[in-house]
mmCIF file of C-alpha atoms in Angstrom:
data_model
loop_
_atom_site.group_PDB
_atom_site.id
_atom_site.type_symbol
_atom_site.label_atom_id
_atom_site.label_comp_id
_atom_site.label_asym_id
_atom_site.label_seq_id
_atom_site.Cartn_x
_atom_site.Cartn_y
_atom_site.Cartn_z
ATOM 1 C CA MET P 1 96.917 -102.978 22.516
ATOM 2 C CA PHE P 2 95.483 -99.778 21.032
ATOM 3 C CA SER P 3 95.775 -96.811 23.357
ATOM 4 C CA ILE P 4 93.531 -93.758 23.493
ATOM 5 C CA PRO P 5 94.283 -90.459 25.259
ATOM 6 C CA GLU P 6 92.895 -89.984 28.756
ATOM 7 C CA TRP P 7 91.259 -86.657 27.848
ATOM 8 C CA THR P 8 88.907 -88.372 25.419
ATOM 9 C CA TRP P 9 87.332 -90.229 28.355
ATOM 10 C CA GLU P 10 86.993 -86.957 30.228
ATOM 11 C CA PHE P 11 85.328 -85.403 27.208
ATOM 12 C CA HIS P 12 82.966 -88.327 26.776
ATOM 13 C CA GLY P 13 81.994 -88.496 30.458
ATOM 14 C CA HIS P 14 82.071 -92.251 31.045
ATOM 15 C CA ARG P 15 84.044 -95.348 30.105
ATOM 16 C CA CYS P 16 82.212 -97.493 27.579
ATOM 17 C CA PRO P 17 83.266 -99.621 24.586
ATOM 18 C CA PHE P 18 81.827 -97.380 21.875
ATOM 19 C CA MET P 19 83.761 -94.175 22.364
ATOM 20 C CA PRO P 20 87.014 -96.128 21.759
ATOM 21 C CA ILE P 21 85.469 -97.902 18.762
ATOM 22 C CA GLY P 22 84.830 -94.473 17.262
ATOM 23 C CA TYR P 23 88.318 -93.343 18.161
ATOM 24 C CA ARG P 24 89.730 -96.376 16.366
ATOM 25 C CA MET P 25 87.384 -95.878 13.403
ATOM 26 C CA GLY P 26 88.554 -92.267 13.042
ATOM 27 C CA THR P 27 92.188 -93.252 13.412
ATOM 28 C CA LEU P 28 91.766 -95.764 10.602
ATOM 29 C CA MET P 29 89.954 -93.187 8.432
ATOM 30 C CA LEU P 30 92.857 -90.726 8.758
ATOM 31 C CA LYS P 31 95.415 -93.479 8.190
ATOM 32 C CA THR P 32 93.614 -94.823 5.109
ATOM 33 C CA LEU P 33 93.539 -91.348 3.544
ATOM 34 C CA ALA P 34 96.982 -90.336 4.887
ATOM 35 C CA ALA P 35 95.320 -87.227 6.305
ATOM 36 C CA PRO P 36 96.195 -85.388 9.553
ATOM 37 C CA LYS P 37 93.631 -84.454 12.225
ATOM 38 C CA ALA P 38 91.578 -81.448 11.111
ATOM 39 C CA GLN P 39 92.464 -78.242 12.922
ATOM 40 C CA ASP P 40 89.877 -76.021 11.301
ATOM 41 C CA HIS P 41 86.951 -76.904 9.003
ATOM 42 C CA GLU P 42 88.791 -78.964 6.398
ATOM 43 C CA TYR P 43 86.817 -82.198 6.408
ATOM 44 C CA PHE P 44 83.343 -83.540 6.956
ATOM 45 C CA ILE P 45 81.968 -86.717 8.507
ATOM 46 C CA GLU P 46 78.620 -88.091 7.424
ATOM 47 C CA SER P 47 77.593 -90.332 10.276
ATOM 48 C CA GLU P 48 75.095 -93.093 9.493
ATOM 49 C CA LEU P 49 73.928 -93.335 13.081
ATOM 50 C CA GLY P 50 70.492 -92.249 14.262
ATOM 51 C CA SER P 51 68.605 -91.568 17.495
ATOM 52 C CA GLY P 52 66.849 -93.954 19.835
ATOM 53 C CA HIS P 53 69.435 -96.688 19.562
ATOM 54 C CA PRO P 54 72.621 -97.554 21.458
ATOM 55 C CA GLN P 55 76.262 -97.225 20.437
ATOM 56 C CA THR P 56 76.028 -93.640 19.175
ATOM 57 C CA CYS P 57 78.876 -92.910 21.625
ATOM 58 C CA LEU P 58 81.217 -93.865 18.821
ATOM 59 C CA MET P 59 80.618 -90.396 17.343
ATOM 60 C CA ASP P 60 82.403 -88.849 20.325
ATOM 61 C CA GLY P 61 85.513 -90.903 19.586
ATOM 62 C CA LEU P 62 85.234 -89.851 15.940
ATOM 63 C CA GLN P 63 84.989 -86.172 16.899
ATOM 64 C CA ALA P 64 87.950 -86.419 19.252
ATOM 65 C CA VAL P 65 90.423 -88.087 16.905
ATOM 66 C CA THR P 66 89.506 -86.557 13.542
ATOM 67 C CA GLY P 67 88.831 -82.969 14.691
ATOM 68 C CA CYS P 68 85.505 -83.192 12.840
ATOM 69 C CA THR P 69 83.542 -81.775 15.742
ATOM 70 C CA TYR P 70 79.854 -81.027 15.912
ATOM 71 C CA GLY P 71 80.620 -77.488 17.057
ATOM 72 C CA LYS P 72 82.649 -76.843 13.910
ATOM 73 C CA LEU P 73 79.707 -78.223 11.871
ATOM 74 C CA MET P 74 81.885 -81.068 10.622
ATOM 75 C CA MET P 75 79.658 -83.969 11.584
ATOM 76 C CA GLU P 76 76.011 -84.654 10.884
ATOM 77 C CA ARG P 77 73.851 -87.709 11.373
ATOM 78 C CA MET P 78 72.170 -89.235 8.347
ATOM 79 C CA ASN P 79 69.788 -91.148 10.636
ATOM 80 C CA TYR P 80 70.240 -94.515 8.969
ATOM 81 C CA GLY P 81 70.631 -96.331 12.309
ATOM 82 C CA LYS P 82 73.852 -97.953 11.055
ATOM 83 C CA LEU P 83 77.254 -98.234 12.708
ATOM 84 C CA ALA P 84 79.175 -96.569 9.896
ATOM 85 C CA ALA P 85 80.522 -93.202 8.848
ATOM 86 C CA THR P 86 82.183 -91.542 5.860
ATOM 87 C CA LEU P 87 85.066 -89.105 6.146
ATOM 88 C CA TRP P 88 85.386 -86.609 3.301
ATOM 89 C CA THR P 89 88.577 -84.633 2.741
ATOM 90 C CA PRO P 90 89.115 -82.089 -0.035
ATOM 91 C CA GLY P 91 92.520 -83.402 -1.131
ATOM 92 C CA ASN P 92 92.926 -86.920 0.182
ATOM 93 C CA GLY P 93 89.690 -88.543 -0.928
ATOM 94 C CA SER P 94 86.949 -90.148 1.122
ATOM 95 C CA VAL P 95 86.470 -93.372 2.990
ATOM 96 C CA ARG P 96 83.524 -95.183 4.517
ATOM 97 C CA ILE P 97 84.144 -97.405 7.510
ATOM 98 C CA ALA P 98 81.518 -99.687 9.035
ATOM 99 C CA ILE P 99 81.582 -102.011 12.016
ATOM 100 C CA ARG P 100 81.465 -105.638 10.882
ATOM 101 C CA PRO P 101 78.249 -107.407 11.964
ATOM 102 C CA GLU P 102 80.438 -110.275 13.235
ATOM 103 C CA PHE P 103 82.234 -107.883 15.555
ATOM 104 C CA SER P 104 78.905 -106.460 16.794
ATOM 105 C CA ASP P 105 77.765 -110.006 17.507
ATOM 106 C CA LYS P 106 80.966 -110.784 19.380
ATOM 107 C CA LEU P 107 80.733 -107.632 21.526
ATOM 108 C CA GLY P 108 77.047 -108.174 22.226
ATOM 109 C CA LYS P 109 77.819 -111.325 24.194
ATOM 110 C CA TYR P 110 79.669 -109.467 26.939
ATOM 111 C CA GLU P 111 78.034 -108.757 30.281
ATOM 112 C CA PHE P 112 78.234 -104.990 29.666
ATOM 113 C CA PHE P 113 75.272 -105.252 27.308
ATOM 114 C CA ASP P 114 73.154 -107.195 29.820
ATOM 115 C CA TYR P 115 73.404 -104.160 32.083
ATOM 116 C CA ARG P 116 72.741 -101.698 29.274
ATOM 117 C CA LYS P 117 69.639 -103.583 28.130
ATOM 118 C CA LYS P 118 68.327 -103.390 31.695
ATOM 119 C CA GLY P 119 68.725 -99.624 31.430
ATOM 120 C CA VAL P 120 71.816 -99.304 33.639
ATOM 121 C CA GLU P 121 73.799 -96.254 32.562
ATOM 122 C CA PRO P 122 77.463 -96.900 31.626
ATOM 123 C CA SER P 123 78.976 -95.084 34.620
ATOM 124 C CA LYS P 124 76.884 -97.273 36.968
ATOM 125 C CA ILE P 125 78.047 -100.601 35.506
ATOM 126 C CA PRO P 126 80.750 -102.322 37.643
ATOM 127 C CA GLU P 127 84.177 -101.287 36.440
ATOM 128 C CA PRO P 128 85.496 -104.819 35.771
ATOM 129 C CA VAL P 129 82.490 -105.450 33.505
ATOM 130 C CA ARG P 130 83.254 -102.296 31.568
ATOM 131 C CA LEU P 131 86.989 -102.879 31.362
ATOM 132 C CA GLU P 132 86.406 -106.409 30.060
ATOM 133 C CA VAL P 133 84.561 -105.203 26.966
ATOM 134 C CA ILE P 134 86.719 -102.098 26.501
ATOM 135 C CA ASN P 135 89.765 -104.367 26.398
ATOM 136 C CA VAL P 136 88.135 -106.458 23.674
ATOM 137 C CA VAL P 137 87.828 -103.254 21.639
ATOM 138 C CA LEU P 138 91.386 -102.132 22.327
ATOM 139 C CA ASN P 139 92.859 -105.548 21.529
ATOM 140 C CA ALA P 140 90.935 -106.316 18.324
ATOM 141 C CA THR P 141 92.573 -105.839 14.937
ATOM 142 C CA ASP P 142 91.261 -103.249 12.487
ATOM 143 C CA GLU P 143 90.401 -106.108 10.112
ATOM 144 C CA GLU P 144 88.315 -107.855 12.736
ATOM 145 C CA MET P 145 86.362 -104.699 13.600
ATOM 146 C CA PHE P 146 85.868 -102.778 10.393
ATOM 147 C CA THR P 147 85.108 -102.884 6.707
ATOM 148 C CA VAL P 148 86.883 -100.084 4.850
ATOM 149 C CA LYS P 149 85.853 -98.720 1.472
ATOM 150 C CA LYS P 150 87.485 -95.822 -0.315
ATOM 151 C CA LEU P 151 84.960 -93.674 -2.190
ATOM 152 C CA PRO P 152 86.763 -91.992 -5.095
ATOM 153 C CA ASN P 153 83.658 -90.185 -6.379
ATOM 154 C CA TYR P 154 82.218 -88.998 -3.097
ATOM 155 C CA GLU P 155 81.633 -85.249 -3.017
ATOM 156 C CA TYR P 156 80.669 -82.976 -0.192
ATOM 157 C CA LYS P 157 79.948 -79.284 -0.533
ATOM 158 C CA ARG P 158 79.936 -77.100 2.543
ATOM 159 C CA MET P 159 77.119 -74.588 2.887
ATOM 160 C CA LYS P 160 78.309 -71.073 2.030
ATOM 161 C CA GLY P 161 78.636 -69.167 5.274
ATOM 162 C CA SER P 162 77.842 -65.543 6.054
ATOM 163 C CA PHE P 163 78.764 -63.232 8.910
ATOM 164 C CA ASN P 164 75.738 -60.965 8.345
ATOM 165 C CA LYS P 165 73.220 -60.759 11.124
ATOM 166 C CA ALA P 166 70.229 -58.712 12.263
ATOM 167 C CA LYS P 167 68.840 -57.840 15.650
ATOM 168 C CA CYS P 168 65.442 -59.448 16.240
ATOM 169 C CA GLU P 169 62.748 -56.809 16.764
ATOM 170 C CA GLY P 170 61.111 -59.084 19.311
ATOM 171 C CA CYS P 171 63.777 -60.242 21.751
ATOM 172 C CA GLY P 172 66.625 -57.936 20.729
ATOM 173 C CA GLU P 173 69.013 -60.851 20.225
ATOM 174 C CA TYR P 174 71.179 -61.297 17.151
ATOM 175 C CA VAL P 175 70.148 -63.729 14.379
ATOM 176 C CA PHE P 176 72.442 -64.795 11.541
ATOM 177 C CA GLU P 177 70.898 -63.840 8.226
ATOM 178 C CA ARG P 178 69.968 -67.293 6.940
ATOM 179 C CA TYR P 179 67.555 -67.571 9.848
ATOM 180 C CA VAL P 180 66.091 -64.058 9.869
ATOM 181 C CA ARG P 181 62.299 -64.052 9.252
ATOM 182 C CA MET P 182 60.108 -61.142 8.205
ATOM 183 C CA LYS P 183 56.702 -60.547 9.758
ATOM 184 C CA ASP P 184 54.558 -57.390 9.495
ATOM 185 C CA GLY P 185 57.487 -55.782 7.699
ATOM 186 C CA LYS P 186 59.904 -56.306 10.591
ATOM 187 C CA LEU P 187 62.811 -58.680 11.092
ATOM 188 C CA PHE P 188 62.543 -61.387 13.701
ATOM 189 C CA CYS P 189 64.245 -64.543 14.885
ATOM 190 C CA ILE P 190 62.373 -67.800 14.237
ATOM 191 C CA PRO P 191 60.898 -68.195 17.758
ATOM 192 C CA CYS P 192 59.732 -64.532 17.919
ATOM 193 C CA SER P 193 58.287 -64.724 14.380
ATOM 194 C CA GLY P 194 56.004 -67.540 15.443
ATOM 195 C CA TYR P 195 56.757 -69.326 12.153
ATOM 196 C CA MET J 1 90.860 -64.734 34.594
ATOM 197 C CA PHE J 2 88.718 -67.751 33.685
ATOM 198 C CA SER J 3 90.774 -70.845 32.920
ATOM 199 C CA ILE J 4 89.808 -73.741 30.657
ATOM 200 C CA PRO J 5 91.483 -77.161 30.516
ATOM 201 C CA GLU J 6 94.144 -77.710 27.870
ATOM 202 C CA TRP J 7 92.443 -80.856 26.524
ATOM 203 C CA THR J 8 89.435 -78.854 25.380
ATOM 204 C CA TRP J 9 91.690 -77.047 22.886
ATOM 205 C CA GLU J 10 93.042 -80.355 21.719
ATOM 206 C CA PHE J 11 89.520 -81.653 21.250
ATOM 207 C CA HIS J 12 88.418 -78.544 19.387
ATOM 208 C CA GLY J 13 91.460 -78.480 17.072
ATOM 209 C CA HIS J 14 92.302 -74.766 17.100
ATOM 210 C CA ARG J 15 92.413 -71.777 19.441
ATOM 211 C CA CYS J 16 89.548 -69.392 18.819
ATOM 212 C CA PRO J 17 87.330 -67.205 21.047
ATOM 213 C CA PHE J 18 84.126 -69.204 20.643
ATOM 214 C CA MET J 19 85.078 -72.563 22.085
ATOM 215 C CA PRO J 20 85.906 -70.819 25.411
ATOM 216 C CA ILE J 21 82.679 -68.793 25.224
ATOM 217 C CA GLY J 22 80.796 -72.093 25.046
ATOM 218 C CA TYR J 23 82.885 -73.509 27.872
ATOM 219 C CA ARG J 24 81.983 -70.493 30.002
ATOM 220 C CA MET J 25 78.334 -70.685 28.962
ATOM 221 C CA GLY J 26 78.182 -74.359 29.991
ATOM 222 C CA THR J 27 79.972 -73.650 33.256
ATOM 223 C CA LEU J 28 77.401 -70.989 34.070
ATOM 224 C CA MET J 29 74.533 -73.316 33.107
ATOM 225 C CA LEU J 30 75.742 -75.993 35.527
ATOM 226 C CA LYS J 31 76.402 -73.397 38.262
ATOM 227 C CA THR J 32 72.964 -71.801 37.819
ATOM 228 C CA LEU J 33 71.252 -75.179 38.180
ATOM 229 C CA ALA J 34 73.722 -76.489 40.804
ATOM 230 C CA ALA J 35 74.172 -79.547 38.574
ATOM 231 C CA PRO J 36 77.354 -81.595 38.053
ATOM 232 C CA LYS J 37 78.777 -82.457 34.622
ATOM 233 C CA ALA J 38 76.750 -85.256 33.006
ATOM 234 C CA GLN J 39 78.525 -88.615 32.985
ATOM 235 C CA ASP J 40 75.873 -90.561 31.109
ATOM 236 C CA HIS J 41 72.713 -89.358 29.343
ATOM 237 C CA GLU J 42 71.161 -87.301 32.145
ATOM 238 C CA TYR J 43 70.663 -83.923 30.467
ATOM 239 C CA PHE J 44 69.943 -82.373 27.112
ATOM 240 C CA ILE J 45 71.074 -79.182 25.410
ATOM 241 C CA GLU J 46 68.909 -77.523 22.801
ATOM 242 C CA SER J 47 71.319 -75.342 20.871
ATOM 243 C CA GLU J 48 69.832 -72.383 19.000
ATOM 244 C CA LEU J 49 72.718 -72.231 16.550
ATOM 245 C CA GLY J 50 72.430 -73.119 12.885
ATOM 246 C CA SER J 51 74.641 -73.822 9.866
ATOM 247 C CA GLY J 52 76.305 -71.431 7.465
ATOM 248 C CA HIS J 53 77.222 -68.872 10.093
ATOM 249 C CA PRO J 54 80.251 -68.344 12.345
ATOM 250 C CA GLN J 55 80.674 -68.894 16.068
ATOM 251 C CA THR J 56 79.159 -72.378 16.151
ATOM 252 C CA CYS J 57 82.452 -73.431 17.816
ATOM 253 C CA LEU J 58 80.825 -72.530 21.096
ATOM 254 C CA MET J 59 78.984 -75.857 20.937
ATOM 255 C CA ASP J 60 82.304 -77.666 21.374
ATOM 256 C CA GLY J 61 82.942 -75.802 24.618
ATOM 257 C CA LEU J 62 79.406 -76.669 25.707
ATOM 258 C CA GLN J 63 79.927 -80.348 24.935
ATOM 259 C CA ALA J 64 83.238 -80.432 26.778
ATOM 260 C CA VAL J 65 82.151 -78.858 30.048
ATOM 261 C CA THR J 66 78.573 -80.150 30.409
ATOM 262 C CA GLY J 67 79.135 -83.704 29.179
ATOM 263 C CA CYS J 68 76.168 -83.169 26.836
ATOM 264 C CA THR J 69 77.990 -84.579 23.838
ATOM 265 C CA TYR J 70 76.692 -85.058 20.334
ATOM 266 C CA GLY J 71 77.799 -88.688 20.437
ATOM 267 C CA LYS J 72 75.612 -89.335 23.468
ATOM 268 C CA LEU J 73 72.699 -87.646 21.614
ATOM 269 C CA MET J 74 72.587 -84.909 24.240
ATOM 270 C CA MET J 75 72.836 -81.904 21.959
ATOM 271 C CA GLU J 76 70.839 -80.913 18.911
ATOM 272 C CA ARG J 77 70.722 -77.744 16.877
ATOM 273 C CA MET J 78 67.375 -75.954 16.556
ATOM 274 C CA ASN J 79 68.735 -73.997 13.566
ATOM 275 C CA TYR J 80 67.609 -70.581 14.779
ATOM 276 C CA GLY J 81 70.961 -68.962 13.951
ATOM 277 C CA LYS J 82 71.169 -67.545 17.485
ATOM 278 C CA LEU J 83 73.994 -67.589 19.993
ATOM 279 C CA ALA J 84 72.016 -69.238 22.769
ATOM 280 C CA ALA J 85 71.312 -72.649 24.254
ATOM 281 C CA THR J 86 69.074 -74.267 26.857
ATOM 282 C CA LEU J 87 70.258 -76.914 29.283
ATOM 283 C CA TRP J 88 67.578 -79.271 30.555
ATOM 284 C CA THR J 89 68.124 -81.452 33.606
ATOM 285 C CA PRO J 90 65.590 -83.892 35.048
ATOM 286 C CA GLY J 91 65.984 -82.780 38.673
ATOM 287 C CA ASN J 92 67.595 -79.366 38.716
ATOM 288 C CA GLY J 93 65.445 -77.472 36.233
ATOM 289 C CA SER J 94 66.415 -75.773 32.987
ATOM 290 C CA VAL J 95 68.193 -72.615 32.003
ATOM 291 C CA ARG J 96 68.609 -70.676 28.775
ATOM 292 C CA ILE J 97 71.773 -68.656 28.316
ATOM 293 C CA ALA J 98 72.351 -66.264 25.416
ATOM 294 C CA ILE J 99 75.293 -64.088 24.441
ATOM 295 C CA ARG J 100 74.442 -60.407 24.955
ATOM 296 C CA PRO J 101 74.353 -58.459 21.656
ATOM 297 C CA GLU J 102 76.567 -55.824 23.315
ATOM 298 C CA PHE J 103 79.220 -58.451 23.971
ATOM 299 C CA SER J 104 78.987 -59.713 20.355
ATOM 300 C CA ASP J 105 79.469 -56.120 19.201
ATOM 301 C CA LYS J 106 82.471 -55.664 21.466
ATOM 302 C CA LEU J 107 84.127 -58.884 20.282
ATOM 303 C CA GLY J 108 83.407 -58.109 16.639
ATOM 304 C CA LYS J 109 85.758 -55.136 16.736
ATOM 305 C CA TYR J 110 88.845 -57.253 17.298
ATOM 306 C CA GLU J 111 91.245 -57.996 14.462
ATOM 307 C CA PHE J 112 90.498 -61.733 14.703
ATOM 308 C CA PHE J 113 87.209 -61.141 12.898
ATOM 309 C CA ASP J 114 88.860 -59.180 10.073
ATOM 310 C CA TYR J 115 90.812 -62.337 9.293
ATOM 311 C CA ARG J 116 87.806 -64.589 9.645
ATOM 312 C CA LYS J 117 85.706 -62.447 7.302
ATOM 313 C CA LYS J 118 88.474 -62.712 4.708
ATOM 314 C CA GLY J 119 88.123 -66.485 5.003
ATOM 315 C CA VAL J 120 91.309 -67.140 6.980
ATOM 316 C CA GLU J 121 90.859 -70.261 9.085
ATOM 317 C CA PRO J 122 91.422 -69.833 12.854
ATOM 318 C CA SER J 123 94.634 -71.898 13.018
ATOM 319 C CA LYS J 124 96.148 -69.681 10.286
ATOM 320 C CA ILE J 125 95.486 -66.382 12.084
ATOM 321 C CA PRO J 126 98.599 -64.979 13.838
ATOM 322 C CA GLU J 127 98.740 -66.188 17.411
ATOM 323 C CA PRO J 128 98.870 -62.721 19.051
ATOM 324 C CA VAL J 129 95.672 -61.775 17.184
ATOM 325 C CA ARG J 130 93.957 -64.886 18.481
ATOM 326 C CA LEU J 131 95.234 -64.560 22.030
ATOM 327 C CA GLU J 132 94.063 -60.943 22.169
ATOM 328 C CA VAL J 133 90.424 -61.863 21.588
ATOM 329 C CA ILE J 134 90.591 -65.077 23.624
ATOM 330 C CA ASN J 135 91.827 -63.018 26.562
ATOM 331 C CA VAL J 136 88.850 -60.703 26.217
ATOM 332 C CA VAL J 137 86.625 -63.778 26.561
ATOM 333 C CA LEU J 138 88.531 -65.182 29.512
ATOM 334 C CA ASN J 139 88.602 -61.840 31.352
ATOM 335 C CA ALA J 140 84.972 -60.791 30.843
ATOM 336 C CA THR J 141 82.442 -61.216 33.634
ATOM 337 C CA ASP J 142 79.492 -63.581 33.239
ATOM 338 C CA GLU J 143 77.173 -60.562 33.494
ATOM 339 C CA GLU J 144 78.933 -58.795 30.646
ATOM 340 C CA MET J 145 78.743 -61.837 28.362
ATOM 341 C CA PHE J 146 75.471 -63.558 29.045
ATOM 342 C CA THR J 147 71.785 -63.232 29.757
ATOM 343 C CA VAL J 148 70.546 -66.053 31.970
ATOM 344 C CA LYS J 149 66.950 -67.172 32.259
ATOM 345 C CA LYS J 150 65.702 -70.095 34.299
ATOM 346 C CA LEU J 151 62.865 -71.958 32.599
ATOM 347 C CA PRO J 152 60.754 -73.611 35.291
ATOM 348 C CA ASN J 153 58.252 -75.132 32.847
ATOM 349 C CA TYR J 154 60.652 -76.372 30.190
ATOM 350 C CA GLU J 155 60.229 -80.055 29.440
ATOM 351 C CA TYR J 156 62.309 -82.399 27.361
ATOM 352 C CA LYS J 157 61.454 -86.014 26.655
ATOM 353 C CA ARG J 158 64.129 -88.332 25.366
ATOM 354 C CA MET J 159 63.179 -90.649 22.515
ATOM 355 C CA LYS J 160 62.591 -94.195 23.767
ATOM 356 C CA GLY J 161 65.568 -96.278 22.724
ATOM 357 C CA SER J 162 65.717 -99.861 21.521
ATOM 358 C CA PHE J 163 68.525 -102.372 21.148
ATOM 359 C CA ASN J 164 66.683 -104.373 18.476
ATOM 360 C CA LYS J 165 68.278 -104.554 15.065
ATOM 361 C CA ALA J 166 68.034 -106.432 11.783
ATOM 362 C CA LYS J 167 70.563 -107.372 9.139
ATOM 363 C CA CYS J 168 69.927 -105.536 5.883
ATOM 364 C CA GLU J 169 69.182 -107.988 3.038
ATOM 365 C CA GLY J 170 71.101 -105.730 0.677
ATOM 366 C CA CYS J 171 74.444 -104.882 2.261
ATOM 367 C CA GLY J 172 74.412 -107.343 5.161
ATOM 368 C CA GLU J 173 75.071 -104.581 7.698
ATOM 369 C CA TYR J 174 73.090 -104.147 10.884
ATOM 370 C CA VAL J 175 70.331 -101.530 11.122
ATOM 371 C CA PHE J 176 68.657 -100.477 14.388
ATOM 372 C CA GLU J 177 64.933 -101.163 14.190
ATOM 373 C CA ARG J 178 63.645 -97.578 13.997
ATOM 374 C CA TYR J 179 65.439 -97.282 10.666
ATOM 375 C CA VAL J 180 64.631 -100.685 9.127
ATOM 376 C CA ARG J 181 62.617 -100.385 5.884
ATOM 377 C CA MET J 182 60.616 -103.072 4.105
ATOM 378 C CA LYS J 183 60.701 -103.515 0.351
ATOM 379 C CA ASP J 184 59.414 -106.495 -1.672
ATOM 380 C CA GLY J 185 58.765 -108.212 1.646
ATOM 381 C CA LYS J 186 62.378 -108.003 2.768
ATOM 382 C CA LEU J 187 64.112 -105.878 5.389
ATOM 383 C CA PHE J 188 66.624 -103.271 4.266
ATOM 384 C CA CYS J 189 68.594 -100.311 5.535
ATOM 385 C CA ILE J 190 67.521 -96.901 4.204
ATOM 386 C CA PRO J 191 70.216 -96.574 1.509
ATOM 387 C CA CYS J 192 69.671 -100.135 0.197
ATOM 388 C CA SER J 193 65.873 -99.682 0.229
ATOM 389 C CA GLY J 194 66.193 -96.758 -2.150
ATOM 390 C CA TYR J 195 63.564 -94.880 -0.110
#
């Protein structure tokens, strides 16, 4: 049985099947590329998930295991509404991993999803119902869950960063230069500029 | 001295001053609104940070302490390039917290930032240099670091979610319905549609 660290549940906030799916997906990404967890800003994950649909929780598992956190600007959503993501590394190549439709179908039959479709939040679903489906995730093989495709020609280029900033003439708060706006000859932040 | 849980460093991947600033910012948000950490999808954080500038790491501290994770779709960047964020709760109101420019100026004088401006990644900066500035963050008062403004009229409306999905006729992968596209009378995912 696959095991995930207790702190990842604390980070995520509730026990559900998708955080561990993401944790497993990220583990397999790193293993496939023989790459360690990112400490700094080494990698990037292009997530194919979107908004307004379930199962996005898998991105929290991905953040936790790969070190590609949203705060470090190492994960963005492409808004494709698909259960897949691509990990880019500068030296070890790139890999796309997707959840197999057959595995989605299998999971969807568990009682957990009856509750979710009725709008019951994960933490309010009876624990045995949650553990049942989480155990399916932790006991599945990688082959059963995922399709894995190495992408030898995939390129990602990080935006060039800058430490320069200006104080907004409206609110007096700092704005990093990319987002400074000029109005009536003065420098403003976007909200104060009205643009 | 403020103390933050060890697992938040493990999540974040390196020790830097901004993750703990975000952790403190989120702690103060919850305290100001007398709200507990979110387990499910209760709240939302509108982050005023952007890309291509430093100090975005604070969003990881915010995720960790508030439970408003990116995976649960509870945090989005407004791309204002500002060191501020607003927490919305359905029952306890909303609050915007920003880092005081004076505190940014104070922090900016520490050696840590000399390394960062030379492009040295946080994990590669000598530990005493990092601990020095982290200790400044952990020893500062809330008043010294932050401006706090309750927003009684702030409203946030979560996108209505749907569990419906279709299998893409191109790749055979599932797509959630918001993102299904039609082409030549067939249903596709966005990449396969070519749109």
